[in-house]
XYZ file of C-alpha atoms in Angstrom:
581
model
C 10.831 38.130 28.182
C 12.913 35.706 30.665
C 10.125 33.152 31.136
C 9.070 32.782 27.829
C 9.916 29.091 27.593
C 8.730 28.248 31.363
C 5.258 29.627 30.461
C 3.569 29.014 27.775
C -0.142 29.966 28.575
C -0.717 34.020 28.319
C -1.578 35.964 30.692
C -2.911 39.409 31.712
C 0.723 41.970 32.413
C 2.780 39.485 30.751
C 5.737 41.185 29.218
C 7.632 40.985 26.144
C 10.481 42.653 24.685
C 9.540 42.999 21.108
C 6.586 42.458 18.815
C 8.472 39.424 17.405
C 8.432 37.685 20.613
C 5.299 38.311 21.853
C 3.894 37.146 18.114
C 6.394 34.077 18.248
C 4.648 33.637 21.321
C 1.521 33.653 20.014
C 1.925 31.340 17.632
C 3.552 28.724 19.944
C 0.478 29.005 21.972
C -2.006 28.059 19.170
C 0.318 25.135 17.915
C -0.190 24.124 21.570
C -3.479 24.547 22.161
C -4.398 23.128 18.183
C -5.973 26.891 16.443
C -3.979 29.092 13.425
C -3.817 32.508 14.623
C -3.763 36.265 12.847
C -2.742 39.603 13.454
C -5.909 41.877 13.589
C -4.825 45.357 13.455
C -1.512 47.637 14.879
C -2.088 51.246 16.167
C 0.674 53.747 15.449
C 1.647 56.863 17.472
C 1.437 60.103 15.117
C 4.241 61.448 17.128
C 7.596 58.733 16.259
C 5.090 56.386 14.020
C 5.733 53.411 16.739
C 3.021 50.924 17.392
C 1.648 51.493 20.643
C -0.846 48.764 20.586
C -2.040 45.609 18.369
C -4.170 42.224 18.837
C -3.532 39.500 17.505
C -6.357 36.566 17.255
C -7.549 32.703 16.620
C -7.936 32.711 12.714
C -11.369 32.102 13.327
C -12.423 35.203 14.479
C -15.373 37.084 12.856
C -17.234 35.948 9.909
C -16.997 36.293 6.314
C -17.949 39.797 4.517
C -20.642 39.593 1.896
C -19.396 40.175 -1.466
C -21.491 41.376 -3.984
C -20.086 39.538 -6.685
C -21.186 36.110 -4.837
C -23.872 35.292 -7.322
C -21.237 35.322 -9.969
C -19.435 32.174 -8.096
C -20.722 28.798 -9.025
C -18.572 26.974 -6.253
C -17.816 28.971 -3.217
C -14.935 28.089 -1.021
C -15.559 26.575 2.472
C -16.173 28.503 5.323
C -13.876 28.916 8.117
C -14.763 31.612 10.109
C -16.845 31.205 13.367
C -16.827 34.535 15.443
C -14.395 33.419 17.453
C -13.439 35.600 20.329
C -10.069 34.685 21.643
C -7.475 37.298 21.245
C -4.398 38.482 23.297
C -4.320 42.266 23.201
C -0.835 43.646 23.569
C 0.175 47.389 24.623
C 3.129 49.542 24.808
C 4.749 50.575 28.071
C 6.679 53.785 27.387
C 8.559 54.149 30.570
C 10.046 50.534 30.000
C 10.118 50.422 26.242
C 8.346 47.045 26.853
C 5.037 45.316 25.414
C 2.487 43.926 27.970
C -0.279 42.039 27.441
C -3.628 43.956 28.913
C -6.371 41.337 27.158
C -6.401 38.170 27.119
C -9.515 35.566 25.908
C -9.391 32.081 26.137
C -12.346 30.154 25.235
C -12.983 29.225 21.274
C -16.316 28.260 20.411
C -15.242 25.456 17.654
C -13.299 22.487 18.091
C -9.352 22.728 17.963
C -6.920 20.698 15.806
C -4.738 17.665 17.166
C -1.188 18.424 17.567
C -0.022 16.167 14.679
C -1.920 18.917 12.635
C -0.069 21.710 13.680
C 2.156 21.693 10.664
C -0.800 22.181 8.552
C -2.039 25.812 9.851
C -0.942 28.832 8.030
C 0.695 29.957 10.656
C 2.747 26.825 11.798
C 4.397 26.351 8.108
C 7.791 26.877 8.402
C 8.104 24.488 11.675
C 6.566 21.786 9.207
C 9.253 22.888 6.471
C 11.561 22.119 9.250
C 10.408 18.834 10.322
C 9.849 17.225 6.697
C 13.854 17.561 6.156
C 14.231 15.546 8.926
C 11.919 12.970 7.456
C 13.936 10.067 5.878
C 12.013 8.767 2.364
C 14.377 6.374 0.566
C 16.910 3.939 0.988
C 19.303 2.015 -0.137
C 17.338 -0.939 -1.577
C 15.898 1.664 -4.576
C 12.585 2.396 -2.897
C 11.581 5.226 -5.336
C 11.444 8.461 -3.885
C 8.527 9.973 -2.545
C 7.925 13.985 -2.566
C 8.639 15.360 0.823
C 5.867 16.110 2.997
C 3.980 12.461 3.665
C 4.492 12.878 7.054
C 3.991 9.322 8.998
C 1.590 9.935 12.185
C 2.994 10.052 15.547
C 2.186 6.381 17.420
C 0.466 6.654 20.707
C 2.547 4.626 23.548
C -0.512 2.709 24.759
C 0.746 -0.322 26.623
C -0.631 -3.156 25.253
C 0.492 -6.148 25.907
C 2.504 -8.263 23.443
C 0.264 -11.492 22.528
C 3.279 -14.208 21.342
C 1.010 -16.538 19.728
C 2.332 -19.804 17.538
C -0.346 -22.192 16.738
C 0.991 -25.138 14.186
C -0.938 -26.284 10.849
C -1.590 -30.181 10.569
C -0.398 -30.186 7.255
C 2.310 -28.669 4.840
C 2.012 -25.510 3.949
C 1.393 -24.481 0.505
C 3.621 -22.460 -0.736
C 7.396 -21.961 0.120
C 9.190 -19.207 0.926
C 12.657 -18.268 -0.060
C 15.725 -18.890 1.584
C 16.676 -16.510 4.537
C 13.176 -15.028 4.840
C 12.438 -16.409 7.707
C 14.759 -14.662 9.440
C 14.574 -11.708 7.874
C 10.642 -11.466 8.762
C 11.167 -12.485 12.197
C 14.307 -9.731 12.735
C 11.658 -7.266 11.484
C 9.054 -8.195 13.944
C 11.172 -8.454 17.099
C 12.654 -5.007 15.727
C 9.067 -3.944 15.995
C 8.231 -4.666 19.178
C 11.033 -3.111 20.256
C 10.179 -0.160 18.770
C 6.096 0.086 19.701
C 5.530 -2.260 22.574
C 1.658 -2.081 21.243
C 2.931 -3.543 17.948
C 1.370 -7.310 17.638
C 2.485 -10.211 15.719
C 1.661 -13.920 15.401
C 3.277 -16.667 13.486
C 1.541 -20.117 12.622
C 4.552 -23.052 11.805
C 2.738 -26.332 9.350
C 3.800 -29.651 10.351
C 6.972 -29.818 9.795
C 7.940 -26.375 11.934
C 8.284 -23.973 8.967
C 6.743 -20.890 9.221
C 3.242 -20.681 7.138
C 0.997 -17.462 8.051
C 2.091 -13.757 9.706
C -0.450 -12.232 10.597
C 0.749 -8.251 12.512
C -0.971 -5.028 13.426
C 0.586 -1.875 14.886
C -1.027 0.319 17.896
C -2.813 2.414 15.433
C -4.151 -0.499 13.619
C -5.481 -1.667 17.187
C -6.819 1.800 17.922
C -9.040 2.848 14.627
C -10.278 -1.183 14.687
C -12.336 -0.040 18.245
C -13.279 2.871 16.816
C -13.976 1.759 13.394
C -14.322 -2.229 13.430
C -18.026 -2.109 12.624
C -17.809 -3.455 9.029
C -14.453 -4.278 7.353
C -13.439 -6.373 4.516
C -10.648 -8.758 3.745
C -9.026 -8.789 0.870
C -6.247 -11.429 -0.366
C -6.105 -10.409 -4.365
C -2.546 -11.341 -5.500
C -2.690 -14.971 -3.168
C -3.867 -16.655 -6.323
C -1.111 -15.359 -8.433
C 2.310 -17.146 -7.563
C 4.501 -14.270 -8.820
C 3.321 -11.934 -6.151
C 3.680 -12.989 -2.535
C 0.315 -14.291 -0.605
C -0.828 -10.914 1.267
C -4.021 -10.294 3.022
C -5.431 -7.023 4.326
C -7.911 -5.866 6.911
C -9.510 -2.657 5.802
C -12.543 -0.749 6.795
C -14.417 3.132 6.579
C -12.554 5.796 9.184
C -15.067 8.468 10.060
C -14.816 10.208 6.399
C -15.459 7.037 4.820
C -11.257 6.922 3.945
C -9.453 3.589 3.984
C -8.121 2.525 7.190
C -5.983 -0.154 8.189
C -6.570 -2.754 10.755
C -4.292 -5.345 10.009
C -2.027 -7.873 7.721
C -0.917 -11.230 6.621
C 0.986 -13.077 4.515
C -0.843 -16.781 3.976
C 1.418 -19.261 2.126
C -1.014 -21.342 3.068
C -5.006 -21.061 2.188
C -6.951 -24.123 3.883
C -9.789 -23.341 5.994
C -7.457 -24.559 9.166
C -5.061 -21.351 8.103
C -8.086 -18.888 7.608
C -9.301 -20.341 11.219
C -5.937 -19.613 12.893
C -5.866 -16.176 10.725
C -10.035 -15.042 11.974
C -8.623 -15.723 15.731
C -5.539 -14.158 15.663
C -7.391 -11.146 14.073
C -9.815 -11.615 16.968
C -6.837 -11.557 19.611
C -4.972 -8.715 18.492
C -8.442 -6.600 19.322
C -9.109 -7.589 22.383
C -12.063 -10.294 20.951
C -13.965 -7.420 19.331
C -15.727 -9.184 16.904
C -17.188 -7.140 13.481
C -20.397 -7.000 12.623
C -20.242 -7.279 8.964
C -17.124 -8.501 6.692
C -16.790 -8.508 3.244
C -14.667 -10.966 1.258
C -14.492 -12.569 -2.181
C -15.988 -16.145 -2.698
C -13.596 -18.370 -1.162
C -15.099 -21.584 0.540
C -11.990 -22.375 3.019
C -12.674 -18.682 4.242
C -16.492 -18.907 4.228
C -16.106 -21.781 6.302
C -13.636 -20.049 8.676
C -15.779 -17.263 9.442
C -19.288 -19.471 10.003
C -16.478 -20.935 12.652
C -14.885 -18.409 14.379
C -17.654 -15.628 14.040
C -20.558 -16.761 13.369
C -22.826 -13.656 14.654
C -21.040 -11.530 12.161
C -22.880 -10.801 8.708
C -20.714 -12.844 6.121
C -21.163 -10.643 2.861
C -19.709 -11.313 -0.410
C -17.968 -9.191 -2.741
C -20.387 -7.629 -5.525
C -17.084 -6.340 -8.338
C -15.908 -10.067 -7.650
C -19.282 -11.654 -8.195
C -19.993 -9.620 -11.326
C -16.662 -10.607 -12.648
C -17.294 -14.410 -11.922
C -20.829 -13.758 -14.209
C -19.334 -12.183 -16.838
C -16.593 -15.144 -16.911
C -19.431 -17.556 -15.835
C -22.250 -15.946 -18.297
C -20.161 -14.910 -21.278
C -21.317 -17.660 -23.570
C -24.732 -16.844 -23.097
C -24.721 -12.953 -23.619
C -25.704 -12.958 -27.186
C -26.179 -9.672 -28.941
C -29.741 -8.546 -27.250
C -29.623 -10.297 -24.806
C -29.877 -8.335 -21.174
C -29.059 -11.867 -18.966
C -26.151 -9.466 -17.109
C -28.313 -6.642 -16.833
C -31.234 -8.366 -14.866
C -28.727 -10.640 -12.692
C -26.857 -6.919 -11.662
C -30.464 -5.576 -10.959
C -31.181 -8.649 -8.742
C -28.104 -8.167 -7.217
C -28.756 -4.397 -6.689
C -31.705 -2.937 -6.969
C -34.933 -4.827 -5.755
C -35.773 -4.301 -2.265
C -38.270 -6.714 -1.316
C -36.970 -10.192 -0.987
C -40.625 -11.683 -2.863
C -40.274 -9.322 -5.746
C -36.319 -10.660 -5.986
C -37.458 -13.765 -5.626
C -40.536 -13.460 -8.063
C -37.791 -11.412 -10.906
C -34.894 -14.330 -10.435
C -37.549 -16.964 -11.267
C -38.396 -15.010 -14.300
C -35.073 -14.442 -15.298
C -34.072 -18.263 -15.094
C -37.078 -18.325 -17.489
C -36.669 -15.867 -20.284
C -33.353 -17.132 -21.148
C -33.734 -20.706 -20.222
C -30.938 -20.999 -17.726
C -32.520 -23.106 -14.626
C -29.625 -25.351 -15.223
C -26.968 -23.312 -15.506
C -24.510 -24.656 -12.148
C -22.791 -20.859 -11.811
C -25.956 -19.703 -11.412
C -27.541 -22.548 -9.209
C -24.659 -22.203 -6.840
C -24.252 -18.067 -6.441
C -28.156 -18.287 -5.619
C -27.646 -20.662 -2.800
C -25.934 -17.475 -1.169
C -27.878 -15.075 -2.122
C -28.467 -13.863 1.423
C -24.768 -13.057 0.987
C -24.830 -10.372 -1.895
C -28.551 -9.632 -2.800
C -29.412 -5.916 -1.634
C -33.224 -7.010 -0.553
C -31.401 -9.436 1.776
C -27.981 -7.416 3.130
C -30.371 -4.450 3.777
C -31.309 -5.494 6.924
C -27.113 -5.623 8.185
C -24.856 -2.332 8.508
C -22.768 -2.407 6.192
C -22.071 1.686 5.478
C -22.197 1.423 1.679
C -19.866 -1.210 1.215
C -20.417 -3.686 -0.695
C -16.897 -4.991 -1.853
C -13.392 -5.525 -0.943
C -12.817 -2.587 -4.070
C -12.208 -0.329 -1.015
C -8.557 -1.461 -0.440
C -7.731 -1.332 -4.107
C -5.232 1.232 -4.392
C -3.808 -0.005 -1.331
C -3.249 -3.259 -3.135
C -2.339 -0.879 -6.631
C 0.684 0.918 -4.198
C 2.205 -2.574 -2.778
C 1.882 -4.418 -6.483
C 5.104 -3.781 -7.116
C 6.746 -4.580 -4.281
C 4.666 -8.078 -3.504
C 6.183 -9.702 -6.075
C 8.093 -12.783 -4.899
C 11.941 -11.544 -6.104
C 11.087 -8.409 -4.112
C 13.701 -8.691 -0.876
C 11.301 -9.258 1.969
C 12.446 -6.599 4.289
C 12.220 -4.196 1.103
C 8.441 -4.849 1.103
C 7.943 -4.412 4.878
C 9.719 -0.827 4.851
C 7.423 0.236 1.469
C 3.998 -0.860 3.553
C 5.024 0.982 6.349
C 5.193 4.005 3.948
C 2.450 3.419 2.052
C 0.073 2.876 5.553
C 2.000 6.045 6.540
C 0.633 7.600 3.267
C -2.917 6.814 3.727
C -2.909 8.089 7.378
C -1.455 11.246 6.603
C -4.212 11.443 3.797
C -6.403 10.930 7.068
C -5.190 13.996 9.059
C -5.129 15.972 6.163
C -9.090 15.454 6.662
C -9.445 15.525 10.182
C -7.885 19.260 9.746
C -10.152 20.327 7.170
C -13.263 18.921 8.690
C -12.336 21.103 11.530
C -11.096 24.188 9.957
C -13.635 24.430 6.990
C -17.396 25.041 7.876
C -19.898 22.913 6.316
C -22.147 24.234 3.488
C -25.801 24.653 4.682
C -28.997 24.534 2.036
C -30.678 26.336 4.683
C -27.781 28.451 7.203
C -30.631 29.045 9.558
C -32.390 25.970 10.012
C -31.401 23.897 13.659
C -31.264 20.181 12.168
C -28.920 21.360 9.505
C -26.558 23.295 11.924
C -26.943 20.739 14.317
C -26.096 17.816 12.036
C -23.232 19.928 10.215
C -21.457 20.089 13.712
C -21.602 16.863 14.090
C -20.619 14.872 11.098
C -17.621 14.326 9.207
C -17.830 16.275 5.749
C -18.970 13.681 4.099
C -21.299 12.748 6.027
C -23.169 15.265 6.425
C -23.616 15.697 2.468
C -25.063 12.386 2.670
C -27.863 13.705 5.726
C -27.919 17.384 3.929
C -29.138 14.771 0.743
C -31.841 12.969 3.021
C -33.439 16.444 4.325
C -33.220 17.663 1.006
C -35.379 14.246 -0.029
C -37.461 14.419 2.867
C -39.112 17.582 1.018
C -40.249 15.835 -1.087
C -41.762 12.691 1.347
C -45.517 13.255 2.519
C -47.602 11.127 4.661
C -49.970 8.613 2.844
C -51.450 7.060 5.472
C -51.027 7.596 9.500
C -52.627 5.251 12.333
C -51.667 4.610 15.725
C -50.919 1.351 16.646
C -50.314 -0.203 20.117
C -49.277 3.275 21.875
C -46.600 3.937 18.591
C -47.470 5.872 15.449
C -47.417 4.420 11.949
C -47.014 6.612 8.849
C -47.235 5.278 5.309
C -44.617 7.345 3.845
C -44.839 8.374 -0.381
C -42.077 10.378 -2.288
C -43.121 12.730 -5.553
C -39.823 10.769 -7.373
C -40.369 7.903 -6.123
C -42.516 4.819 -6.427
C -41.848 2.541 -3.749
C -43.855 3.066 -0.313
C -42.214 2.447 3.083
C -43.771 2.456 6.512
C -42.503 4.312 9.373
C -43.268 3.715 13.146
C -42.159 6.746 15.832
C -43.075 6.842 19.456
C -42.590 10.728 19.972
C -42.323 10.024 24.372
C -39.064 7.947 23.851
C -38.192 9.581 20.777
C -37.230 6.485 18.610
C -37.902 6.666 14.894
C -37.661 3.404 12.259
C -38.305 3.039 8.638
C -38.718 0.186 6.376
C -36.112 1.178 3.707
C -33.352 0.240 6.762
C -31.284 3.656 5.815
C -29.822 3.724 9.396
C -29.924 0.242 9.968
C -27.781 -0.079 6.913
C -26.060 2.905 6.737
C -25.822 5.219 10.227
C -28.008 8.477 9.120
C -31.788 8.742 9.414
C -33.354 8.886 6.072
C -35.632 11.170 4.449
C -38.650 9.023 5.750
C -37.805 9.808 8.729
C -36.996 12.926 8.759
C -40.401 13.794 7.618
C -41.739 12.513 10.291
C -39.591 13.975 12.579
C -40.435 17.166 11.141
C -44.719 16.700 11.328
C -43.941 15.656 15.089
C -41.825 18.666 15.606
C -38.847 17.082 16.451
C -36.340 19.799 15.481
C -32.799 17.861 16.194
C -31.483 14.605 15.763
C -31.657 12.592 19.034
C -28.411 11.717 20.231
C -29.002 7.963 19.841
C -29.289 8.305 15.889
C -25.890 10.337 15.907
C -23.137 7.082 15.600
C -20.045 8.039 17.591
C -18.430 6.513 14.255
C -19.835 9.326 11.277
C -18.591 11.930 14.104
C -16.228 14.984 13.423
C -14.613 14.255 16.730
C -14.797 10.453 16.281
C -11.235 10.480 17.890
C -11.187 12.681 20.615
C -12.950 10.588 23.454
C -10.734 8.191 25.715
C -11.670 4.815 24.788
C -11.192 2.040 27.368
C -11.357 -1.756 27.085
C -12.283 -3.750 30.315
C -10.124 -6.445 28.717
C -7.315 -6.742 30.884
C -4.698 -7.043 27.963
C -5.434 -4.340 26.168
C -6.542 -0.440 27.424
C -6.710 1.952 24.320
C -6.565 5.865 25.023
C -6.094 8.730 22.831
């Protein structure tokens, strides 16, 4: 066909010279368009045996067979199949010898894949085989070599503009770094920006102009921190250590609850002044979004940074870090019997009402006579900083320490150590944030070629929700309806125009009251669950149910938990920086 490669989009009396073609064809035009395709059947002429006709279809189309050996499988593979009904039929011409196409259906009824997931589908294989020998994985420094096929996502050109920040420290800095670095990290910067005109970097110089604190962030740092800068943590675990150099990392929950990145730093300095400059610059490389819960370890010079530079954001403390510091803290007093750890991690954990935590620490102190004891004097002073009865009330999506970017930290070990060359650890980050994101769209095309499972395939809140949320996600909801059976209505009154429901579970013991106004169809609950987390819970959904509300309402669906948490344009009216996907 002579316009093949001018027109990509089928079309009814299209021609094509061969099968091949016109199934080459095919396949180009679901790379384009983002669905795997499949042949669907060929009919033969009884006369030469030459196929006079075939279809060929989105991969998608129809819908599983039922086997009868299904009750034998415990664990049944996802489902894929929608009913799809786009198809190109293709015929044979017998005066020209040609194929033309006579059928043609456009319009899927399930999302489509991005094009950086092409190489993923079935069909679209053997263009990924081609690209990943292209891919360079090593070099000559003796970065260890990686297995081909960690593909390193595609950056968006999104015109930001470059922020060349370079605030100065009073004092010294703290710790040195070796000769030539400095250059080296600021050739790799300026090589940066060169490449990615998004790409941001700040440096802060101490006193006497040597450079102290890096802080950078690429475009798709900047991008998943407006989608995904709700709650983050920062984490700076070797910057005690002197063999490994000082890094820091911004990390937070993508839509299926994976690590992402939002941005980096070196500190060789840690005063609050540094973590002041660090907080801003953080601040300025998103466009002033601020977060509305962080997570760090128990650091003072930060604490006080972040009580400076964002004080309306929920300052929570890191629960692995705290129970290390009681076991360190504690050690001499956990005598054989003795449960001291056991009721601290309950406080810490499990009570939900801030008297009964208050009543059960009191008692605690008591029973083994440690009202004294200065670790646990001071970690009490900030309790409002780790206790669950007291975080409960902030969204903080299950997180509850920095433990989320440990095998971040576990990949760069290695290569943070200080008689690592410096430009040797900047090219094994990039592959190891390369790593994680391709971990990432190795998700976003499952959630949207596998079909979630459904407890009950018929029932509206299930399909509804399973449409919406990321995989994950929706286990956690599919959890909460399943509790919800098991939630019945203690009490009810109506209070002030709203309706209040004393809500009882047959597991459980604690009570929670929850208020709905069925006219402006807002539901809360005491036990926070979407406060805290982003999903109704099974309170609620009870509720929901007795009032026959049938669906979620669009305001308890977070953009964030979405399938298609990426696909909307996002715009900033901040005139330096305008993100769109």
């Amino acid at each position: 066909m002579d316009n093949i490669e001018l027109d990509w989009v089928p079309r009814e009396g299209m021609n094509f010279n061969t099968l091949d073609s016109a199934w080459d064809f095919w396949k180009n035009y679901g790379r384009r368009v983002g669905f795997n395709v499949r042949k669907h059947y060929a009919n033969k002429s009884k006369k030469d045996n030459a196929i006079t006709s075939t279809r060929f279809l989105c991969s998608k189309e129809g819908y599983r067979g039922i086997d009868k050996r299904d009750h034998l499988v415990i664990e049944h593979r996802s489902e894929t199949r929608t009913g799809c009904l786009v198809r190109m039929g293709i015929m044979l011409n017998r005066s020209t010898g040609q194929f033309y196409v006579h059928e043609f259906v456009s319009e899927h009824n399930h999302i489509l894949h991005f094009a950086e997931c092409a190489h993923m589908m079935g069909s679209q294989r053997k263009i990924a085989d081609v690209q990943a020998i292209e891919v360079q994985l090593a070099d000559d420094s003796g970065l260890k070599q990686k297995n081909v096929g960690n593909f390193p996502l595609g950056r968006a050109n999104l015109g930001f503009l470059q922020l060349d920040q370079k605030n100065y420290l009073r004092s010294k800095r703290q710790r040195e770094m070796a000769y030539g670095e400095v250059g080296c990290l600021l050739r790799y910067f300026q090589n940066k920006t060169l490449e990615d005109p998004s790409f941001f970097y700040a440096v802060q110089l101490d006193n006497t102009e040597q450079v102290t604190n890096i802080f950078w962030a690429d475009a798709r740092m900047r991008i998943d921190y407006e989608l995904f800068g709700d709650v983050i943590t920062f984490d700076t675990t070797f910057s005690t250590n002197k063999e490994y150099r000082p890094f820091g990392v911004f990390v937070g929950f993508n839509q299926f609850r994976g690590l992402t990145i939002f941005g980096a730093a070196l500190l060789y300095d840690e005063t609050s002044e540094s973590f002041i400059w660090l907080f801003n610059t953080f601040l300025e490389s998103h466009g002033l979004k601020k977060p509305k819960t962080i997570f760090t370890d128990q650091d003072a010079a930060m604490a006080k940074a972040i009580s400076e530079v964002i004080p309306e954001t929920r300052h929570g403390l890191c629960t692995w870090h705290i129970m290390q510091n009681g076991i360190k803290h504690l050690g001499n007093l956990l005598k054989e019997g003795s449960y001291l750890l056991s009721e601290f991690k309950k406080a810490m954990f499990e009570y939900e009402d801030e008297q009964i935590f208050e009543d059960c620490w009191k008692e605690m102190l008591s029973s083994y006579s440690v009202e004294e004891n200065n670790w646990l004097k001071s970690i009490y002073k900030v309790k409002e900083k780790w206790a669950k009865c007291y975080m409960k009330s902030s969204i903080t999506l299950g997180m509850r320490s920095t433990q989320l970017s440990e095998s971040l930290n576990g990949d760069l070990k290695d290569y943070l150590k200080s008689n690592f060359e410096l430009n040797n650890f900047f090219k094994h980050f990039e592959r190891v944030v390369s790593d994680k994101r391709y971990k990432e769209l190795q998700a976003e095309y499952d959630a949207r070629e596998k079909l979630p499972k459904l407890k009950v395939k018929t029932l509206p809140l299930l399909i509804q929700a399973g449409k919406e949320y990321s995989p994950l996600i929706f286990e956690r909801f599919q959890d909460e309806w399943e509790k919800s059976l098991l939630c019945f209505i203690k009490e009810q009154k109506e209070l002030n125009g709203m309706n209040e429901y004393l809500m009882a579970s047959y597991n459980e013991t604690h009570e929670y009251i929850c208020i709905s106004n069925i006219f402006e169809e807002t539901i809360s609950c005491q036990c926070l669950k979407f406060e805290t987390f982003g999903i109704l819970c099974s309170h609620a959904l009870k509720v929901q149910d007795v009032n026959n509300v049938k669906l979620i309402p669009n305001k308890y669906l977070l953009k964030r938990w979405m399938r298609v948490a990426r696909d909307e344009i996002l715009e900033k009216t901040d005139q330096n920086l305008q993100v769109k996907f």
